[in-house]
């Protein structure tokens, strides 16, 4: 591992972020040594995609890391993540909310979640449709339905395309949806302020649309193997 190159890439990414935008360093497939090297440069928020990988890595790393789970989560894998995750980004079903709430309650903690919205023109990407979220909000207060979850905002992934205008519109739509839902009585007690959007390939568009949390892997660690 080239620590000088890592430090340089990390500094370059951080320099692009306005104050108040949180950087989640996406460490999926990276070794414990690579993560520790970035930790030593001051990074504390890391994001992982695979439940077992996160479960196996987190005991080997410093306990003051905030672990973000950013991948697709199946209900039978929630138990690997819910006991210690700082924030679960990709929540895309009511069933998953029920399971996350149950597991958080079992460990006596409040678990932060972001609702994932399907904003891309791609079948492979997950998430609620905006209409489904409006429907979810009609079922009563989230605080009462899922007392061990804290709804912190929305997450979305834009279409993987060179059309920057399209990417910007997709992120803009996510920002508008967050503002709309935050007014809903169902979310009145929630700190529904976060917009997790932006990766290495679409960072400028995400920041322009009002991202509060970016998930960056390649631009910090280099290409994944
Ligand atoms: C891998 C991944 C990222 C980071 O992607 P890079 O292009 O490496 O920055 C961000 N978000 C999610 C959900 C991912 O799976």
mmCIF file of C-alpha atoms and ligand atoms in Angstrom:
data_model
loop_
_atom_site.group_PDB
_atom_site.id
_atom_site.type_symbol
_atom_site.label_atom_id
_atom_site.label_comp_id
_atom_site.label_asym_id
_atom_site.label_seq_id
_atom_site.Cartn_x
_atom_site.Cartn_y
_atom_site.Cartn_z
ATOM 1 C CA UNK A 1 0.000 0.000 0.000
ATOM 2 C CA UNK A 2 1.257 3.461 -0.960
ATOM 3 C CA UNK A 3 0.452 5.619 2.064
ATOM 4 C CA UNK A 4 1.627 8.865 0.456
ATOM 5 C CA UNK A 5 -0.692 8.325 -2.521
ATOM 6 C CA UNK A 6 -3.576 7.524 -0.168
ATOM 7 C CA UNK A 7 -2.965 10.727 1.780
ATOM 8 C CA UNK A 8 -2.858 12.747 -1.432
ATOM 9 C CA UNK A 9 -6.112 11.298 -2.805
ATOM 10 C CA UNK A 10 -7.820 11.746 0.569
ATOM 11 C CA UNK A 11 -6.759 15.402 0.753
ATOM 12 C CA UNK A 12 -7.981 15.990 -2.808
ATOM 13 C CA UNK A 13 -11.440 14.567 -2.020
ATOM 14 C CA UNK A 14 -11.756 16.501 1.229
ATOM 15 C CA UNK A 15 -10.825 19.748 -0.508
ATOM 16 C CA UNK A 16 -13.907 19.399 -2.732
ATOM 17 C CA UNK A 17 -16.361 19.156 0.167
ATOM 18 C CA UNK A 18 -18.129 22.253 1.468
ATOM 19 C CA UNK A 19 -18.257 22.617 5.281
ATOM 20 C CA UNK A 20 -20.930 20.414 6.842
ATOM 21 C CA UNK A 21 -20.884 17.700 4.185
ATOM 22 C CA UNK A 22 -19.927 14.408 5.788
ATOM 23 C CA UNK A 23 -17.475 12.130 4.023
ATOM 24 C CA UNK A 24 -18.139 8.400 4.310
ATOM 25 C CA UNK A 25 -15.075 6.523 3.065
ATOM 26 C CA UNK A 26 -16.339 3.419 1.266
ATOM 27 C CA UNK A 27 -14.049 0.601 2.355
ATOM 28 C CA UNK A 28 -15.746 -2.444 0.795
ATOM 29 C CA UNK A 29 -13.106 -4.960 -0.405
ATOM 30 C CA UNK A 30 -10.311 -2.929 1.274
ATOM 31 C CA UNK A 31 -8.061 -4.590 3.796
ATOM 32 C CA UNK A 32 -7.973 -3.788 7.498
ATOM 33 C CA UNK A 33 -4.512 -2.249 6.893
ATOM 34 C CA UNK A 34 -5.836 0.111 4.231
ATOM 35 C CA UNK A 35 -8.700 1.190 6.489
ATOM 36 C CA UNK A 36 -6.310 1.703 9.413
ATOM 37 C CA UNK A 37 -4.066 3.859 7.212
ATOM 38 C CA UNK A 38 -6.991 6.149 6.385
ATOM 39 C CA UNK A 39 -8.057 6.163 10.031
ATOM 40 C CA UNK A 40 -4.555 7.324 10.933
ATOM 41 C CA UNK A 41 -5.071 10.267 8.564
ATOM 42 C CA UNK A 42 -8.112 11.265 10.633
ATOM 43 C CA UNK A 43 -11.038 9.587 8.871
ATOM 44 C CA UNK A 44 -13.685 8.159 11.237
ATOM 45 C CA UNK A 45 -16.727 7.351 9.049
ATOM 46 C CA UNK A 46 -16.440 4.243 6.905
ATOM 47 C CA UNK A 47 -19.025 2.567 4.674
ATOM 48 C CA UNK A 48 -19.353 -1.129 3.882
ATOM 49 C CA UNK A 49 -21.666 -2.986 1.492
ATOM 50 C CA UNK A 50 -21.527 -6.586 2.589
ATOM 51 C CA UNK A 51 -22.909 -7.587 6.009
ATOM 52 C CA UNK A 52 -20.454 -10.385 6.734
ATOM 53 C CA UNK A 53 -17.489 -8.321 5.590
ATOM 54 C CA UNK A 54 -18.526 -5.559 7.976
ATOM 55 C CA UNK A 55 -19.135 -8.021 10.813
ATOM 56 C CA UNK A 56 -15.665 -9.528 10.335
ATOM 57 C CA UNK A 57 -13.758 -6.257 9.930
ATOM 58 C CA UNK A 58 -15.218 -4.087 12.652
ATOM 59 C CA UNK A 59 -13.735 -5.939 15.669
ATOM 60 C CA UNK A 60 -10.261 -5.613 14.106
ATOM 61 C CA UNK A 61 -10.432 -1.824 13.868
ATOM 62 C CA UNK A 62 -10.606 1.056 16.377
ATOM 63 C CA UNK A 63 -13.878 1.282 18.287
ATOM 64 C CA UNK A 64 -14.413 4.977 17.593
ATOM 65 C CA UNK A 65 -15.103 4.334 13.901
ATOM 66 C CA UNK A 66 -18.656 5.137 12.773
ATOM 67 C CA UNK A 67 -19.656 2.232 10.532
ATOM 68 C CA UNK A 68 -22.151 3.047 7.812
ATOM 69 C CA UNK A 69 -23.887 0.182 6.094
ATOM 70 C CA UNK A 70 -24.490 1.304 2.506
ATOM 71 C CA UNK A 71 -25.328 -1.910 0.657
ATOM 72 C CA UNK A 72 -28.423 -3.945 0.000
ATOM 73 C CA UNK A 73 -29.493 -5.601 3.210
ATOM 74 C CA UNK A 74 -31.480 -8.804 3.354
ATOM 75 C CA UNK A 75 -33.599 -9.274 6.446
ATOM 76 C CA UNK A 76 -31.679 -12.409 7.473
ATOM 77 C CA UNK A 77 -28.414 -10.381 7.528
ATOM 78 C CA UNK A 78 -29.698 -7.530 9.687
ATOM 79 C CA UNK A 79 -28.378 -9.263 12.798
ATOM 80 C CA UNK A 80 -24.780 -8.807 11.585
ATOM 81 C CA UNK A 81 -25.182 -5.051 11.259
ATOM 82 C CA UNK A 82 -27.836 -3.712 13.645
ATOM 83 C CA UNK A 83 -25.932 -4.232 16.932
ATOM 84 C CA UNK A 84 -23.240 -1.660 16.134
ATOM 85 C CA UNK A 85 -23.958 0.203 12.864
ATOM 86 C CA UNK A 86 -23.952 3.989 13.106
ATOM 87 C CA UNK A 87 -26.262 4.488 10.121
ATOM 88 C CA UNK A 88 -27.940 2.102 7.659
ATOM 89 C CA UNK A 89 -28.274 3.869 4.293
ATOM 90 C CA UNK A 90 -30.081 1.499 1.961
ATOM 91 C CA UNK A 91 -33.396 0.773 3.661
ATOM 92 C CA UNK A 92 -35.803 -0.074 0.865
ATOM 93 C CA UNK A 93 -38.773 -1.942 2.340
ATOM 94 C CA UNK A 94 -41.199 -1.957 5.227
ATOM 95 C CA UNK A 95 -40.130 -5.496 6.072
ATOM 96 C CA UNK A 96 -36.559 -4.303 6.472
ATOM 97 C CA UNK A 97 -37.701 -1.467 8.748
ATOM 98 C CA UNK A 98 -39.571 -3.982 10.904
ATOM 99 C CA UNK A 99 -36.529 -6.239 11.169
ATOM 100 C CA UNK A 100 -34.086 -3.375 11.848
ATOM 101 C CA UNK A 101 -36.383 -2.073 14.570
ATOM 102 C CA UNK A 102 -36.661 -5.523 16.133
ATOM 103 C CA UNK A 103 -32.883 -6.073 16.147
ATOM 104 C CA UNK A 104 -32.174 -2.571 17.447
ATOM 105 C CA UNK A 105 -34.698 -3.099 20.236
ATOM 106 C CA UNK A 106 -33.070 -6.449 21.118
ATOM 107 C CA UNK A 107 -29.736 -4.680 21.661
ATOM 108 C CA UNK A 108 -31.420 -1.765 23.452
ATOM 109 C CA UNK A 109 -30.292 0.886 21.019
ATOM 110 C CA UNK A 110 -31.561 3.560 18.673
ATOM 111 C CA UNK A 111 -30.432 2.852 15.110
ATOM 112 C CA UNK A 112 -30.150 5.568 12.482
ATOM 113 C CA UNK A 113 -31.565 4.799 9.048
ATOM 114 C CA UNK A 114 -31.851 6.445 5.659
ATOM 115 C CA UNK A 115 -34.638 5.495 3.277
ATOM 116 C CA UNK A 116 -33.296 4.594 -0.145
ATOM 117 C CA UNK A 117 -35.180 6.022 -3.102
ATOM 118 C CA UNK A 118 -35.045 4.613 -6.602
ATOM 119 C CA UNK A 119 -34.004 7.670 -8.620
ATOM 120 C CA UNK A 120 -31.998 6.028 -11.416
ATOM 121 C CA UNK A 121 -33.184 4.840 -14.822
ATOM 122 C CA UNK A 122 -31.695 1.423 -14.064
ATOM 123 C CA UNK A 123 -33.477 -1.742 -13.046
ATOM 124 C CA UNK A 124 -30.516 -2.980 -10.995
ATOM 125 C CA UNK A 125 -30.749 -0.179 -8.443
ATOM 126 C CA UNK A 126 -32.937 -0.562 -5.380
ATOM 127 C CA UNK A 127 -35.190 1.712 -3.435
ATOM 128 C CA UNK A 128 -38.667 2.917 -2.668
ATOM 129 C CA UNK A 129 -40.559 4.786 -5.355
ATOM 130 C CA UNK A 130 -41.587 8.287 -4.218
ATOM 131 C CA UNK A 131 -45.231 7.195 -4.277
ATOM 132 C CA UNK A 132 -44.421 4.286 -1.966
ATOM 133 C CA UNK A 133 -42.808 6.648 0.546
ATOM 134 C CA UNK A 134 -45.852 8.931 0.506
ATOM 135 C CA UNK A 135 -47.970 5.843 1.117
ATOM 136 C CA UNK A 136 -45.690 4.754 3.979
ATOM 137 C CA UNK A 137 -46.141 8.198 5.539
ATOM 138 C CA UNK A 138 -49.905 7.773 5.528
ATOM 139 C CA UNK A 139 -49.637 4.864 7.996
ATOM 140 C CA UNK A 140 -48.996 6.940 11.109
ATOM 141 C CA UNK A 141 -46.023 8.296 12.984
ATOM 142 C CA UNK A 142 -42.762 6.519 12.315
ATOM 143 C CA UNK A 143 -41.735 7.055 15.961
ATOM 144 C CA UNK A 144 -44.676 4.939 17.111
ATOM 145 C CA UNK A 145 -44.323 2.251 14.444
ATOM 146 C CA UNK A 146 -40.543 1.840 14.704
ATOM 147 C CA UNK A 147 -39.566 3.248 18.124
ATOM 148 C CA UNK A 148 -35.949 2.023 17.929
ATOM 149 C CA UNK A 149 -35.220 3.618 14.558
ATOM 150 C CA UNK A 150 -34.199 7.209 13.945
ATOM 151 C CA UNK A 151 -35.110 8.394 10.451
ATOM 152 C CA UNK A 152 -32.304 10.690 9.419
ATOM 153 C CA UNK A 153 -33.127 11.252 5.738
ATOM 154 C CA UNK A 154 -32.879 9.815 2.242
ATOM 155 C CA UNK A 155 -30.243 8.039 0.201
ATOM 156 C CA UNK A 156 -30.089 7.601 -3.565
ATOM 157 C CA UNK A 157 -27.848 6.435 -6.371
ATOM 158 C CA UNK A 158 -28.009 8.198 -9.724
ATOM 159 C CA UNK A 159 -27.872 6.495 -13.089
ATOM 160 C CA UNK A 160 -24.349 5.529 -14.151
ATOM 161 C CA UNK A 161 -24.174 7.785 -17.212
ATOM 162 C CA UNK A 162 -22.027 10.535 -18.750
ATOM 163 C CA UNK A 163 -25.139 12.695 -19.006
ATOM 164 C CA UNK A 164 -24.420 15.121 -16.148
ATOM 165 C CA UNK A 165 -27.738 16.862 -16.686
ATOM 166 C CA UNK A 166 -29.630 13.649 -16.024
ATOM 167 C CA UNK A 167 -27.568 12.882 -12.906
ATOM 168 C CA UNK A 168 -28.191 16.420 -11.627
ATOM 169 C CA UNK A 169 -31.951 16.081 -12.196
ATOM 170 C CA UNK A 170 -32.068 12.755 -10.372
ATOM 171 C CA UNK A 171 -30.247 14.179 -7.342
ATOM 172 C CA UNK A 172 -32.400 17.311 -7.486
ATOM 173 C CA UNK A 173 -35.504 15.124 -7.389
ATOM 174 C CA UNK A 174 -34.195 13.337 -4.305
ATOM 175 C CA UNK A 175 -33.535 16.651 -2.553
ATOM 176 C CA UNK A 176 -37.046 17.879 -3.351
ATOM 177 C CA UNK A 177 -38.569 14.640 -2.077
ATOM 178 C CA UNK A 178 -36.680 14.933 1.226
ATOM 179 C CA UNK A 179 -37.963 18.474 1.727
ATOM 180 C CA UNK A 180 -41.504 17.340 0.946
ATOM 181 C CA UNK A 181 -41.455 14.301 3.254
ATOM 182 C CA UNK A 182 -39.884 16.277 6.107
ATOM 183 C CA UNK A 183 -43.164 18.246 6.255
ATOM 184 C CA UNK A 184 -45.207 15.079 6.731
ATOM 185 C CA UNK A 185 -46.664 14.513 10.191
ATOM 186 C CA UNK A 186 -45.433 10.891 10.111
ATOM 187 C CA UNK A 187 -41.852 12.214 10.271
ATOM 188 C CA UNK A 188 -42.486 15.142 12.615
ATOM 189 C CA UNK A 189 -40.320 13.754 15.444
ATOM 190 C CA UNK A 190 -37.483 12.643 13.171
ATOM 191 C CA UNK A 191 -34.257 14.511 12.331
ATOM 192 C CA UNK A 192 -35.018 13.986 8.659
ATOM 193 C CA UNK A 193 -32.232 16.204 7.335
ATOM 194 C CA UNK A 194 -29.654 14.012 5.591
ATOM 195 C CA UNK A 195 -29.258 13.462 1.861
ATOM 196 C CA UNK A 196 -26.773 10.654 1.223
ATOM 197 C CA UNK A 197 -25.905 11.106 -2.427
ATOM 198 C CA UNK A 198 -22.704 11.304 -4.426
ATOM 199 C CA UNK A 199 -19.939 8.810 -5.164
ATOM 200 C CA UNK A 200 -16.526 9.138 -6.858
ATOM 201 C CA UNK A 201 -18.078 9.495 -10.311
ATOM 202 C CA UNK A 202 -20.866 11.987 -9.588
ATOM 203 C CA UNK A 203 -19.623 14.081 -6.680
ATOM 204 C CA UNK A 204 -19.999 17.582 -8.255
ATOM 205 C CA UNK A 205 -23.609 16.924 -9.306
ATOM 206 C CA UNK A 206 -24.481 15.606 -5.837
ATOM 207 C CA UNK A 207 -22.930 18.595 -4.060
ATOM 208 C CA UNK A 208 -24.680 21.030 -6.391
ATOM 209 C CA UNK A 209 -28.016 19.381 -5.543
ATOM 210 C CA UNK A 210 -27.475 19.739 -1.786
ATOM 211 C CA UNK A 211 -25.914 16.481 -0.638
ATOM 212 C CA UNK A 212 -25.100 16.343 3.084
ATOM 213 C CA UNK A 213 -23.267 13.009 3.029
ATOM 214 C CA UNK A 214 -21.110 11.576 0.243
ATOM 215 C CA UNK A 215 -19.998 7.962 -0.118
ATOM 216 C CA UNK A 216 -16.557 7.863 -1.735
ATOM 217 C CA UNK A 217 -14.468 4.755 -2.366
ATOM 218 C CA UNK A 218 -12.377 4.768 -5.540
ATOM 219 C CA UNK A 219 -11.349 8.438 -5.392
ATOM 220 C CA UNK A 220 -9.777 7.790 -1.967
ATOM 221 C CA UNK A 221 -8.492 4.215 -2.077
ATOM 222 C CA UNK A 222 -7.890 3.830 -5.827
ATOM 223 C CA UNK A 223 -9.475 1.296 -8.155
ATOM 224 C CA UNK A 224 -11.022 -1.773 -6.532
ATOM 225 C CA UNK A 225 -9.429 -5.095 -7.424
HETATM 226 C C1 LIG B 1 -19.274 1.186 -3.858
HETATM 227 C C2 LIG B 1 -20.287 2.189 -3.454
HETATM 228 C C3 LIG B 1 -19.958 3.528 -3.318
HETATM 229 C C4 LIG B 1 -18.586 4.096 -3.636
HETATM 230 O O1 LIG B 1 -18.334 4.018 -5.002
HETATM 231 P P1 LIG B 1 -17.010 4.669 -5.630
HETATM 232 O O2 LIG B 1 -17.357 4.799 -7.067
HETATM 233 O O3 LIG B 1 -15.908 3.693 -5.383
HETATM 234 O O4 LIG B 1 -16.791 5.974 -4.960
HETATM 235 C C5 LIG B 1 -20.938 4.398 -2.864
HETATM 236 N N1 LIG B 1 -22.173 3.972 -2.564
HETATM 237 C C6 LIG B 1 -22.537 2.686 -2.700
HETATM 238 C C7 LIG B 1 -23.914 2.272 -2.347
HETATM 239 C C8 LIG B 1 -21.606 1.757 -3.151
HETATM 240 O O5 LIG B 1 -21.971 0.493 -3.296
#
